[in-house]
Steps between C-alpha positions, in 0.01 A plus 500: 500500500730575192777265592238189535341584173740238338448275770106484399571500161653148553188416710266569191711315263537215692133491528406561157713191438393293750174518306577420151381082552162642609450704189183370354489258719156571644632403877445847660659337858823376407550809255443734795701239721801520304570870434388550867811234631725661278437840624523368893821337374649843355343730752647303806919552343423896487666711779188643629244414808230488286142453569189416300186740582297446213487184347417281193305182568181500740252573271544257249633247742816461318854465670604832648779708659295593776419838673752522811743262338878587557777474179858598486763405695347747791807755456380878422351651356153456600255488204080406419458297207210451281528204264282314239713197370251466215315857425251295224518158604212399275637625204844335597337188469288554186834632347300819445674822510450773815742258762831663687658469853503752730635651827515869641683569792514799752662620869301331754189657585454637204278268288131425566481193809187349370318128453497366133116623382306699266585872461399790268739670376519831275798621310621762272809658341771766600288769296143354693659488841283661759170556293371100669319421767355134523235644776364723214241436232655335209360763229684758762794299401528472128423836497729642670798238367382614152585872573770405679660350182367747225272284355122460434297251677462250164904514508520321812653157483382277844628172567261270685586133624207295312290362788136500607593738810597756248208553222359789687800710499536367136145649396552759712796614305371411176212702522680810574705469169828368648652161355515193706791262419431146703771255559535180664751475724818671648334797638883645625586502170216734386491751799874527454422558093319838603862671578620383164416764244540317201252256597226756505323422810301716735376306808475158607248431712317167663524232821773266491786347791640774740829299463459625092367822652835553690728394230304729247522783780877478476591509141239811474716661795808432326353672159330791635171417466222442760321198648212489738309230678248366752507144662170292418455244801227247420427399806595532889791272511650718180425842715661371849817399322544825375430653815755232662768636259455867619214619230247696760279534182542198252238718256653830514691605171856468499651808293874360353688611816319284698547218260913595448631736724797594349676588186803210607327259330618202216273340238596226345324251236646215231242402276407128455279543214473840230327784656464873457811557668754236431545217266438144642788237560672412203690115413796451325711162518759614748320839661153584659447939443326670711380855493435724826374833580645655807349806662669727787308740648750712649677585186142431281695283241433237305730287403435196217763203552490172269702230657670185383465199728707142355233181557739314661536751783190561549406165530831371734433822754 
């Protein structure tokens, strides 16, 4: 996947730009409609036969690349692709921080094939990695991440997606000394933020998009960390897809080799507006920066690239 990384990294950018108009715009659609076009656009000129098998889109009824879709110009190699043209679309167009582009990208038949709904989804750092399991108790789970990382219980830092679903685990946690940090949106972001030591996080835990789930999966995989999860359909038609798309048990967890099945994996995200990772697009007369994070799995590098596109280019192709 190496030699595409650059290919996606002009993917994301293009993206992230194709967004700017809708910044605080409060039009979630076209937002989401734009950075998705511009991704088909870029995806479809990369030497690859690519093919979507999770996508962004169903759940919010927004414009999507859709699961099954082909991109590339159908030469080798053969790759799955996960994308989110707008990982935080509501904050994109409240101009609130927390909003990036994102695609990850692995040999085919290596990603999770699964419809766009809810999963749960556990995940740790390098130094936590194989003390989870999302079928176990979560007091079994703080515990044992806590001695996995040296620390006492009231050191642990949890980050929690603030929604309704979620205030159980939130007391839960609470109660048992640990600190719950809630955020709004961009829930790749913060499982991703667990294998970044500076940022002090233990676990990120909660039910959010299985597309998210996927992309998350992949950055973790790329940083040595771990990532669990466990499909949630809500009601028959959600359980037979999965079944359709080859998941015998849409319930049963999903440990992070089932969700990326390989180490030949690329992450790649170009922020749209500021977020724990990256800075958000910046505007000078002449030049639009952007600033990406790319991840590759095989060689477990990250790589931070800022990038200097001229308006006039971007806006005449």
């Amino acid at each position: 996947m190496k030699p595409l990384m650059l290919d996606f990294l002009k993917v994301t950018e293009s993206a992230a730009m194709a967004a700017i108009p809708w910044i605080g715009s409060g039009d979630k659609i076209k937002a989401d409609g734009a950075a998705t076009h511009a991704m088909r656009e870029k995806l479809n000129k990369i030497n690859m036969d690519g093919r979507i098998v999770i996508g962004e889109g169903e759940i919010d009824e927004a414009p999507m690349l859709f699961i099954g879709e082909k991109l590339g110009t159908g030469d080798p190699p053969e790759v799955d692709i996960a994308v989110d043209p707008i990982e935080g679309t509501t904050p994109t167009v409240n101009g609130q921080s927390n909003a990036m582009t994102v695609i990850a990208a692995a040999p085919k038949g290596t990603l999770l094939h699964a419809p766009d709904m809810y999963m749960m989804k556990l995940a740790v750092g390098p130094s936590a990695k194989g003390q989870i399991d999302i079928d176990a108790p979560l007091s079994e789970n703080i515990k044992t991440v806590a001695k996995a990382k040296g620390k006492e219980i009231n050191e642990l830092n949890v980050l929690i997606q603030d929604r309704p679903r979620h205030q159980q685990y939130v007391n839960e946690i609470r109660e048992m000394g640990a600190k719950v940090h809630l955020f709004k949106d961009g829930d790749v972001i913060y499982a991703t933020a667990t294998c970044l030591d500076h940022l002090d996080v233990d676990m990120f835990l909660g039910i959010g998009g299985a597309p998210e789930g996927v992309l998350g999966a992949v950055a973790i995989k790329g940083l040595g960390g771990e990532m669990q999860g466990k499909l949630l359909p809500r009601n028959n038609g959600e359980y037979d897809r999965c079944k359709e798309m080859g998941l015998d048990h849409p319930e049963a967890k999903l440990n992070h080799n089932q969700l990326v099945r390989t180490n030949n994996c690329v992450f790649v995200a170009t922020g749209i507006t500021e977020n724990m990772f990256l800075k958000g697009i910046q505007s000078s007369p002449e030049y639009y920066v952007t600033h990406s994070i790319l991840i590759g799995g095989t060689e477990r590098q990250v790589r931070l690239i800022e990038s200097k596109h001229r308006k006039h280019e971007r806006v005449n192709g």
